[in-house]
Structures are given as structure tokens and as C-alpha cells.
Amino acid sequence: AQSVAQPEDQVNVAEGNPLTVKCTYSVSGNPYLFWYVQYPNRGLQFLLKYITGDNLVKGSYGFEAEFNKSQTSFHLKKPSALVSDSALYFCAVRDPYGGATNKLIFGTGTLLAVQP
Amino acid sequence: EAQVTQNPRYLITVTGKKLTVTCSQNMNHEYMSWYRQDPGLGLRQIYYSMNVEVTDKGDVPEGYKVSRKEKRNFPLILESPSPNQTSLYFCASSSSRGLNEQYFGPGTRLTVT
């Protein structure tokens, strides 16, 4: 079955330090991978996606993610964390066998807390 | 401004009282979906629609109905809500299958007592 795992419920990092939010996936075929961020009382906002091509993908707000096919991972990274980055982050994969559903399979989310 | 809107944002209701959560997008997207978000479970798809008058079940459709009479609107209907439908609901839309990101509404927090 297709699945996405975010092994950390929460990641704590000091402002100015690099951050990594981990994501691994299990799908058959080539995955379409996404990262979304959710701020309190807001909907999900798209950060970046990997469809094909360069394994390092750059997105909004200085975030980037690295696709690693051999490790089936798509970790989200940022060189220098900001307090305003504190939010809930979701990794998602588009179900390659979803057909017309356009369904995203989401991880359970990782709460990023950046301390000043 | 491109956006997905949902109403109401917050709703408290009682078991069995029919309700509708509206969703509208102004991007002329073909695809629309409803998800529910529950702690520890992430988001799960309830229903989706490929285009006007074309809808189908997602992973957790029980207790829900949808309709797509116009391209921009995709309401979620709970004919007889139950407490296990207490959740945070998101509507989403996208312009094509898979390759483009989905745009999410702000969410509707529903409590059924």
C-alpha cells in the first residue's frame, strides 16, 4: 500500500540553525512528492514539489527538499531557521495508482518549533 | 486573488442535524477534493470531483455526500452528522491531474455533539 511516514512528531531547532524535517515514502512507480505547511488556524500552503529532474528542489520561503530514490526519502531542509517557520509540516505523495482521484497521501505531520 | 474559500469556518451542531459546508474556488480548476484532518492521521480524502457532475468516493466517504453542479463549487453534505465526524475539513482544488499542486481552503472545524 502507498504510504508516507514522518517519523518525528516534533522538531525543535534554535533560530539561525539549519533545520531538517524528515519524510520517507512507499509507493510503486515514480512518485510525485509535495511539502505543505500549515500555520495555526490556516489551510495548507504549498511549499515545493518533486516531479522529475534535479533531486534538489527549491521552494517557497527558502525551503528546499532533496529527493533520494534509493532511500525513498524526501527530507525538507532550510539552512537557517526563523521563528516564523514554526508551523505544522506535511509531506505528501500523489498516489500513482490514484487514477482520476488526484488523491494526495499525507504523512501525519511534523510540528516544527523554532526557538528564538 | 486565487483562492479556495470555505464556509462556515467553525460549526458546532448536534447529532442528526443535516449540514452543508460550502467550498468555492476562483481558479477555474477542474479537480476538487474534500479531506478531513484528524490528529495522528494526517489528511484523508473523503470525496473528489474531476469536473462538473463527475464525483467519486475517496478513502473515507461514509456519512458524507457531495455535488458538483458548477465548476467553482463543491459542497460537502452531512445528512445525519455523528460525533465521529467531528474533525477539521479542508477543500482543495487543482488544475490538472497529479502534476500541479493542490490549493487548500482555510478549513472548517466541525464539532458534533
PDB file of C-alpha atoms in Angstrom:
ATOM      1  CA  ALA A   1       0.000   0.000   0.000  1.00  0.00           C
ATOM      2  CA  GLN A   2       1.106   3.535  -0.676  1.00  0.00           C
ATOM      3  CA  SER A   3       2.194   5.411   2.416  1.00  0.00           C
ATOM      4  CA  VAL A   4       4.142   8.362   3.721  1.00  0.00           C
ATOM      5  CA  ALA A   5       5.980   8.442   7.034  1.00  0.00           C
ATOM      6  CA  GLN A   6       7.094  11.426   9.026  1.00  0.00           C
ATOM      7  CA  PRO A   7       8.995   9.811  11.879  1.00  0.00           C
ATOM      8  CA  GLU A   8       9.176  12.885  14.096  1.00  0.00           C
ATOM      9  CA  ASP A   9       6.081  14.364  15.687  1.00  0.00           C
ATOM     10  CA  GLN A  10       8.044  17.460  16.622  1.00  0.00           C
ATOM     11  CA  VAL A  11      11.337  19.034  15.664  1.00  0.00           C
ATOM     12  CA  ASN A  12      12.924  21.699  17.836  1.00  0.00           C
ATOM     13  CA  VAL A  13      15.604  23.993  16.481  1.00  0.00           C
ATOM     14  CA  ALA A  14      17.172  27.267  17.502  1.00  0.00           C
ATOM     15  CA  GLU A  15      16.727  30.292  15.296  1.00  0.00           C
ATOM     16  CA  GLY A  16      19.577  30.597  12.833  1.00  0.00           C
ATOM     17  CA  ASN A  17      20.382  26.894  12.873  1.00  0.00           C
ATOM     18  CA  PRO A  18      19.710  24.591   9.940  1.00  0.00           C
ATOM     19  CA  LEU A  19      16.571  22.504  10.079  1.00  0.00           C
ATOM     20  CA  THR A  20      15.537  19.171   8.607  1.00  0.00           C
ATOM     21  CA  VAL A  21      12.080  17.649   8.633  1.00  0.00           C
ATOM     22  CA  LYS A  22      12.157  14.021   7.574  1.00  0.00           C
ATOM     23  CA  CYS A  23       9.868  12.198   5.188  1.00  0.00           C
ATOM     24  CA  THR A  24      10.006   8.728   3.698  1.00  0.00           C
ATOM     25  CA  TYR A  25       7.553   7.224   1.276  1.00  0.00           C
ATOM     26  CA  SER A  26       6.460   3.868  -0.009  1.00  0.00           C
ATOM     27  CA  VAL A  27       4.835   3.857  -3.428  1.00  0.00           C
ATOM     28  CA  SER A  28       5.015   1.764  -6.534  1.00  0.00           C
ATOM     29  CA  GLY A  29       6.282   3.560  -9.583  1.00  0.00           C
ATOM     30  CA  ASN A  30       7.594   7.099  -9.787  1.00  0.00           C
ATOM     31  CA  PRO A  31       6.326   9.300  -7.007  1.00  0.00           C
ATOM     32  CA  TYR A  32       5.129  12.867  -7.186  1.00  0.00           C
ATOM     33  CA  LEU A  33       6.164  14.365  -3.839  1.00  0.00           C
ATOM     34  CA  PHE A  34       4.985  17.514  -2.106  1.00  0.00           C
ATOM     35  CA  TRP A  35       5.582  19.502   1.049  1.00  0.00           C
ATOM     36  CA  TYR A  36       2.874  21.660   2.596  1.00  0.00           C
ATOM     37  CA  VAL A  37       2.926  23.919   5.634  1.00  0.00           C
ATOM     38  CA  GLN A  38       0.024  24.676   7.935  1.00  0.00           C
ATOM     39  CA  TYR A  39       0.070  27.722  10.175  1.00  0.00           C
ATOM     40  CA  PRO A  40      -2.350  27.885  13.107  1.00  0.00           C
ATOM     41  CA  ASN A  41      -5.962  28.337  12.005  1.00  0.00           C
ATOM     42  CA  ARG A  42      -4.955  28.353   8.361  1.00  0.00           C
ATOM     43  CA  GLY A  43      -5.241  25.972   5.461  1.00  0.00           C
ATOM     44  CA  LEU A  44      -2.333  24.090   3.972  1.00  0.00           C
ATOM     45  CA  GLN A  45       0.059  26.101   1.861  1.00  0.00           C
ATOM     46  CA  PHE A  46       2.173  24.551  -0.880  1.00  0.00           C
ATOM     47  CA  LEU A  47       5.936  24.763  -0.325  1.00  0.00           C
ATOM     48  CA  LEU A  48       7.526  22.692  -3.058  1.00  0.00           C
ATOM     49  CA  LYS A  49       7.215  19.582  -5.171  1.00  0.00           C
ATOM     50  CA  TYR A  50       9.295  16.967  -6.907  1.00  0.00           C
ATOM     51  CA  ILE A  51       8.016  15.557 -10.157  1.00  0.00           C
ATOM     52  CA  THR A  52      11.166  14.671 -12.076  1.00  0.00           C
ATOM     53  CA  GLY A  53      14.623  16.028 -12.815  1.00  0.00           C
ATOM     54  CA  ASP A  54      17.044  17.562 -10.337  1.00  0.00           C
ATOM     55  CA  ASN A  55      16.908  15.798  -6.987  1.00  0.00           C
ATOM     56  CA  LEU A  56      17.266  19.073  -5.086  1.00  0.00           C
ATOM     57  CA  VAL A  57      14.094  21.081  -5.253  1.00  0.00           C
ATOM     58  CA  LYS A  58      13.835  24.686  -4.106  1.00  0.00           C
ATOM     59  CA  GLY A  59      10.592  26.129  -2.875  1.00  0.00           C
ATOM     60  CA  SER A  60       8.953  28.978  -1.039  1.00  0.00           C
ATOM     61  CA  TYR A  61      10.340  30.838   1.995  1.00  0.00           C
ATOM     62  CA  GLY A  62      13.885  29.499   1.496  1.00  0.00           C
ATOM     63  CA  PHE A  63      12.927  25.846   1.917  1.00  0.00           C
ATOM     64  CA  GLU A  64      14.354  23.063  -0.187  1.00  0.00           C
ATOM     65  CA  ALA A  65      13.994  19.309  -0.291  1.00  0.00           C
ATOM     66  CA  GLU A  66      16.154  16.503  -1.538  1.00  0.00           C
ATOM     67  CA  PHE A  67      14.687  13.526  -3.328  1.00  0.00           C
ATOM     68  CA  ASN A  68      16.621  10.339  -2.660  1.00  0.00           C
ATOM     69  CA  LYS A  69      15.281   7.434  -4.636  1.00  0.00           C
ATOM     70  CA  SER A  70      17.477   4.768  -3.074  1.00  0.00           C
ATOM     71  CA  GLN A  71      16.430   5.773   0.426  1.00  0.00           C
ATOM     72  CA  THR A  72      12.873   6.618  -0.641  1.00  0.00           C
ATOM     73  CA  SER A  73      13.161   9.898   1.207  1.00  0.00           C
ATOM     74  CA  PHE A  74      12.182  13.500   0.583  1.00  0.00           C
ATOM     75  CA  HIS A  75      13.503  15.487   3.530  1.00  0.00           C
ATOM     76  CA  LEU A  76      12.664  19.160   3.888  1.00  0.00           C
ATOM     77  CA  LYS A  77      15.538  21.483   4.741  1.00  0.00           C
ATOM     78  CA  LYS A  78      16.354  25.094   5.380  1.00  0.00           C
ATOM     79  CA  PRO A  79      19.845  26.477   6.023  1.00  0.00           C
ATOM     80  CA  SER A  80      18.808  28.989   8.682  1.00  0.00           C
ATOM     81  CA  ALA A  81      15.575  28.648  10.646  1.00  0.00           C
ATOM     82  CA  LEU A  82      13.343  31.578  11.555  1.00  0.00           C
ATOM     83  CA  VAL A  83      10.895  31.793  14.428  1.00  0.00           C
ATOM     84  CA  SER A  84       8.221  32.453  11.819  1.00  0.00           C
ATOM     85  CA  ASP A  85       8.901  28.993  10.336  1.00  0.00           C
ATOM     86  CA  SER A  86       7.223  27.433  13.362  1.00  0.00           C
ATOM     87  CA  ALA A  87       4.271  25.504  11.972  1.00  0.00           C
ATOM     88  CA  LEU A  88       2.971  22.052  11.119  1.00  0.00           C
ATOM     89  CA  TYR A  89       4.605  20.496   8.067  1.00  0.00           C
ATOM     90  CA  PHE A  90       3.097  17.778   5.934  1.00  0.00           C
ATOM     91  CA  CYS A  91       4.796  15.577   3.407  1.00  0.00           C
ATOM     92  CA  ALA A  92       2.532  14.098   0.737  1.00  0.00           C
ATOM     93  CA  VAL A  93       2.768  11.851  -2.275  1.00  0.00           C
ATOM     94  CA  ARG A  94       0.354  11.728  -5.118  1.00  0.00           C
ATOM     95  CA  ASP A  95      -0.994   8.234  -5.368  1.00  0.00           C
ATOM     96  CA  PRO A  96       0.476   6.941  -8.644  1.00  0.00           C
ATOM     97  CA  TYR A  97      -2.388   4.472  -8.875  1.00  0.00           C
ATOM     98  CA  GLY A  98      -4.956   7.011  -7.851  1.00  0.00           C
ATOM     99  CA  GLY A  99      -6.208   7.373 -11.391  1.00  0.00           C
ATOM    100  CA  ALA A 100      -8.653  10.216 -11.564  1.00  0.00           C
ATOM    101  CA  THR A 101      -8.735  10.864  -7.856  1.00  0.00           C
ATOM    102  CA  ASN A 102      -5.747  13.199  -7.814  1.00  0.00           C
ATOM    103  CA  LYS A 103      -5.504  11.987  -4.250  1.00  0.00           C
ATOM    104  CA  LEU A 104      -2.646  13.015  -2.037  1.00  0.00           C
ATOM    105  CA  ILE A 105      -1.443  10.572   0.589  1.00  0.00           C
ATOM    106  CA  PHE A 106      -0.333  12.588   3.578  1.00  0.00           C
ATOM    107  CA  GLY A 107       2.057  11.905   6.385  1.00  0.00           C
ATOM    108  CA  THR A 108       0.875  12.564   9.910  1.00  0.00           C
ATOM    109  CA  GLY A 109       2.660  15.905  10.104  1.00  0.00           C
ATOM    110  CA  THR A 110       5.677  17.257  11.965  1.00  0.00           C
ATOM    111  CA  LEU A 111       5.428  20.238  14.250  1.00  0.00           C
ATOM    112  CA  LEU A 112       8.419  22.500  13.805  1.00  0.00           C
ATOM    113  CA  ALA A 113       9.224  24.711  16.771  1.00  0.00           C
ATOM    114  CA  VAL A 114      11.915  27.334  16.293  1.00  0.00           C
ATOM    115  CA  GLN A 115      13.165  28.897  19.499  1.00  0.00           C
ATOM    116  CA  PRO A 116      14.425  32.489  19.497  1.00  0.00           C
TER     117      PRO A 116
ATOM    118  CA  GLU B   1      -6.523  36.737  -5.754  1.00  0.00           C
ATOM    119  CA  ALA B   2      -6.540  32.992  -6.423  1.00  0.00           C
ATOM    120  CA  GLN B   3      -8.198  31.256  -3.547  1.00  0.00           C
ATOM    121  CA  VAL B   4     -10.360  28.496  -2.186  1.00  0.00           C
ATOM    122  CA  THR B   5     -12.998  29.638   0.266  1.00  0.00           C
ATOM    123  CA  GLN B   6     -14.967  27.565   2.750  1.00  0.00           C
ATOM    124  CA  ASN B   7     -17.938  28.402   4.927  1.00  0.00           C
ATOM    125  CA  PRO B   8     -18.514  28.222   7.764  1.00  0.00           C
ATOM    126  CA  ARG B   9     -15.077  28.236   9.367  1.00  0.00           C
ATOM    127  CA  TYR B  10     -16.412  26.893  12.642  1.00  0.00           C
ATOM    128  CA  LEU B  11     -19.564  24.916  13.307  1.00  0.00           C
ATOM    129  CA  ILE B  12     -20.966  23.219  16.374  1.00  0.00           C
ATOM    130  CA  THR B  13     -24.016  21.080  15.796  1.00  0.00           C
ATOM    131  CA  VAL B  14     -25.951  18.175  17.250  1.00  0.00           C
ATOM    132  CA  THR B  15     -26.193  14.590  16.120  1.00  0.00           C
ATOM    133  CA  GLY B  16     -28.557  14.088  13.220  1.00  0.00           C
ATOM    134  CA  LYS B  17     -28.978  17.701  12.145  1.00  0.00           C
ATOM    135  CA  LYS B  18     -28.194  17.984   8.447  1.00  0.00           C
ATOM    136  CA  LEU B  19     -25.499  20.457   7.492  1.00  0.00           C
ATOM    137  CA  THR B  20     -23.637  21.685   4.432  1.00  0.00           C
ATOM    138  CA  VAL B  21     -20.128  23.056   4.222  1.00  0.00           C
ATOM    139  CA  THR B  22     -19.603  25.143   1.127  1.00  0.00           C
ATOM    140  CA  CYS B  23     -16.438  25.306  -0.949  1.00  0.00           C
ATOM    141  CA  SER B  24     -15.715  27.639  -3.833  1.00  0.00           C
ATOM    142  CA  GLN B  25     -12.633  28.255  -5.967  1.00  0.00           C
ATOM    143  CA  ASN B  26     -11.971  31.087  -8.406  1.00  0.00           C
ATOM    144  CA  MET B  27      -9.192  29.453 -10.434  1.00  0.00           C
ATOM    145  CA  ASN B  28     -11.332  27.542 -12.932  1.00  0.00           C
ATOM    146  CA  HIS B  29      -9.862  24.277 -11.647  1.00  0.00           C
ATOM    147  CA  GLU B  30     -11.313  21.005 -12.851  1.00  0.00           C
ATOM    148  CA  TYR B  31     -10.342  18.905  -9.853  1.00  0.00           C
ATOM    149  CA  MET B  32     -11.720  19.417  -6.382  1.00  0.00           C
ATOM    150  CA  SER B  33     -11.456  17.300  -3.260  1.00  0.00           C
ATOM    151  CA  TRP B  34     -12.565  17.164   0.327  1.00  0.00           C
ATOM    152  CA  TYR B  35     -10.219  15.988   3.080  1.00  0.00           C
ATOM    153  CA  ARG B  36     -10.609  15.570   6.785  1.00  0.00           C
ATOM    154  CA  GLN B  37      -7.732  16.106   9.181  1.00  0.00           C
ATOM    155  CA  ASP B  38      -7.550  14.182  12.435  1.00  0.00           C
ATOM    156  CA  PRO B  39      -4.702  14.129  14.972  1.00  0.00           C
ATOM    157  CA  GLY B  40      -2.194  11.408  14.254  1.00  0.00           C
ATOM    158  CA  LEU B  41      -3.849  10.514  10.957  1.00  0.00           C
ATOM    159  CA  GLY B  42      -2.872  13.371   8.693  1.00  0.00           C
ATOM    160  CA  LEU B  43      -5.368  14.251   5.968  1.00  0.00           C
ATOM    161  CA  ARG B  44      -7.623  11.685   4.348  1.00  0.00           C
ATOM    162  CA  GLN B  45      -9.622  12.157   1.188  1.00  0.00           C
ATOM    163  CA  ILE B  46     -13.405  11.997   1.550  1.00  0.00           C
ATOM    164  CA  TYR B  47     -14.672  12.685  -1.972  1.00  0.00           C
ATOM    165  CA  TYR B  48     -13.288  14.123  -5.143  1.00  0.00           C
ATOM    166  CA  SER B  49     -14.580  15.556  -8.386  1.00  0.00           C
ATOM    167  CA  MET B  50     -12.956  15.543 -11.807  1.00  0.00           C
ATOM    168  CA  ASN B  51     -15.347  18.100 -13.262  1.00  0.00           C
ATOM    169  CA  VAL B  52     -18.953  19.217 -13.265  1.00  0.00           C
ATOM    170  CA  GLU B  53     -21.328  16.345 -12.480  1.00  0.00           C
ATOM    171  CA  VAL B  54     -18.403  13.911 -12.016  1.00  0.00           C
ATOM    172  CA  THR B  55     -17.765  12.870  -8.432  1.00  0.00           C
ATOM    173  CA  ASP B  56     -16.478   9.771  -6.699  1.00  0.00           C
ATOM    174  CA  LYS B  57     -15.588   8.381  -3.302  1.00  0.00           C
ATOM    175  CA  GLY B  58     -12.239   8.803  -1.652  1.00  0.00           C
ATOM    176  CA  ASP B  59     -10.905   6.809   1.267  1.00  0.00           C
ATOM    177  CA  VAL B  60     -13.427   7.773   3.947  1.00  0.00           C
ATOM    178  CA  PRO B  61     -16.746   8.617   2.224  1.00  0.00           C
ATOM    179  CA  GLU B  62     -19.165   7.074   4.743  1.00  0.00           C
ATOM    180  CA  GLY B  63     -21.615   9.599   6.105  1.00  0.00           C
ATOM    181  CA  TYR B  64     -20.855  12.265   3.514  1.00  0.00           C
ATOM    182  CA  LYS B  65     -22.305  13.425   0.203  1.00  0.00           C
ATOM    183  CA  VAL B  66     -21.080  15.915  -2.360  1.00  0.00           C
ATOM    184  CA  SER B  67     -22.340  17.569  -5.504  1.00  0.00           C
ATOM    185  CA  ARG B  68     -20.693  19.438  -8.372  1.00  0.00           C
ATOM    186  CA  LYS B  69     -23.317  21.374 -10.278  1.00  0.00           C
ATOM    187  CA  GLU B  70     -20.984  24.234 -11.113  1.00  0.00           C
ATOM    188  CA  LYS B  71     -17.268  24.154 -11.756  1.00  0.00           C
ATOM    189  CA  ARG B  72     -16.405  26.559  -8.964  1.00  0.00           C
ATOM    190  CA  ASN B  73     -18.480  24.996  -6.164  1.00  0.00           C
ATOM    191  CA  PHE B  74     -18.119  21.676  -4.375  1.00  0.00           C
ATOM    192  CA  PRO B  75     -20.263  21.499  -1.231  1.00  0.00           C
ATOM    193  CA  LEU B  76     -19.872  18.781   1.387  1.00  0.00           C
ATOM    194  CA  ILE B  77     -23.123  17.498   2.870  1.00  0.00           C
ATOM    195  CA  LEU B  78     -23.569  15.618   6.112  1.00  0.00           C
ATOM    196  CA  GLU B  79     -27.106  14.260   6.046  1.00  0.00           C
ATOM    197  CA  SER B  80     -27.050  12.969   9.625  1.00  0.00           C
ATOM    198  CA  PRO B  81     -23.877  14.023  11.398  1.00  0.00           C
ATOM    199  CA  SER B  82     -22.463  11.871  14.153  1.00  0.00           C
ATOM    200  CA  PRO B  83     -19.805  12.609  16.792  1.00  0.00           C
ATOM    201  CA  ASN B  84     -17.172  10.629  14.872  1.00  0.00           C
ATOM    202  CA  GLN B  85     -17.427  13.249  12.139  1.00  0.00           C
ATOM    203  CA  THR B  86     -16.018  15.855  14.485  1.00  0.00           C
ATOM    204  CA  SER B  87     -12.948  16.937  12.583  1.00  0.00           C
ATOM    205  CA  LEU B  88     -11.188  19.640  10.621  1.00  0.00           C
ATOM    206  CA  TYR B  89     -12.280  19.674   6.988  1.00  0.00           C
ATOM    207  CA  PHE B  90     -10.389  21.029   4.011  1.00  0.00           C
ATOM    208  CA  CYS B  91     -11.484  21.609   0.470  1.00  0.00           C
ATOM    209  CA  ALA B  92      -8.810  21.581  -2.233  1.00  0.00           C
ATOM    210  CA  SER B  93      -8.609  22.221  -5.958  1.00  0.00           C
ATOM    211  CA  SER B  94      -6.058  21.791  -8.711  1.00  0.00           C
ATOM    212  CA  SER B  95      -5.852  22.394 -12.414  1.00  0.00           C
ATOM    213  CA  SER B  96      -4.654  19.012 -13.626  1.00  0.00           C
ATOM    214  CA  ARG B  97      -4.094  15.515 -12.524  1.00  0.00           C
ATOM    215  CA  GLY B  98      -1.124  14.974 -10.239  1.00  0.00           C
ATOM    216  CA  LEU B  99       1.482  17.345 -11.569  1.00  0.00           C
ATOM    217  CA  ASN B 100       0.183  20.587 -10.173  1.00  0.00           C
ATOM    218  CA  GLU B 101      -0.125  21.352  -6.536  1.00  0.00           C
ATOM    219  CA  GLN B 102      -3.469  21.456  -4.825  1.00  0.00           C
ATOM    220  CA  TYR B 103      -4.750  24.694  -3.359  1.00  0.00           C
ATOM    221  CA  PHE B 104      -6.411  24.325   0.025  1.00  0.00           C
ATOM    222  CA  GLY B 105      -9.160  26.288   1.662  1.00  0.00           C
ATOM    223  CA  PRO B 106      -8.762  27.663   5.208  1.00  0.00           C
ATOM    224  CA  GLY B 107     -10.573  24.737   6.808  1.00  0.00           C
ATOM    225  CA  THR B 108     -13.833  24.164   8.634  1.00  0.00           C
ATOM    226  CA  ARG B 109     -13.705  22.957  12.198  1.00  0.00           C
ATOM    227  CA  LEU B 110     -16.799  20.878  12.863  1.00  0.00           C
ATOM    228  CA  THR B 111     -17.927  19.654  16.262  1.00  0.00           C
ATOM    229  CA  VAL B 112     -20.843  17.236  16.506  1.00  0.00           C
ATOM    230  CA  THR B 113     -22.245  16.705  19.989  1.00  0.00           C
TER     231      THR B 113
END
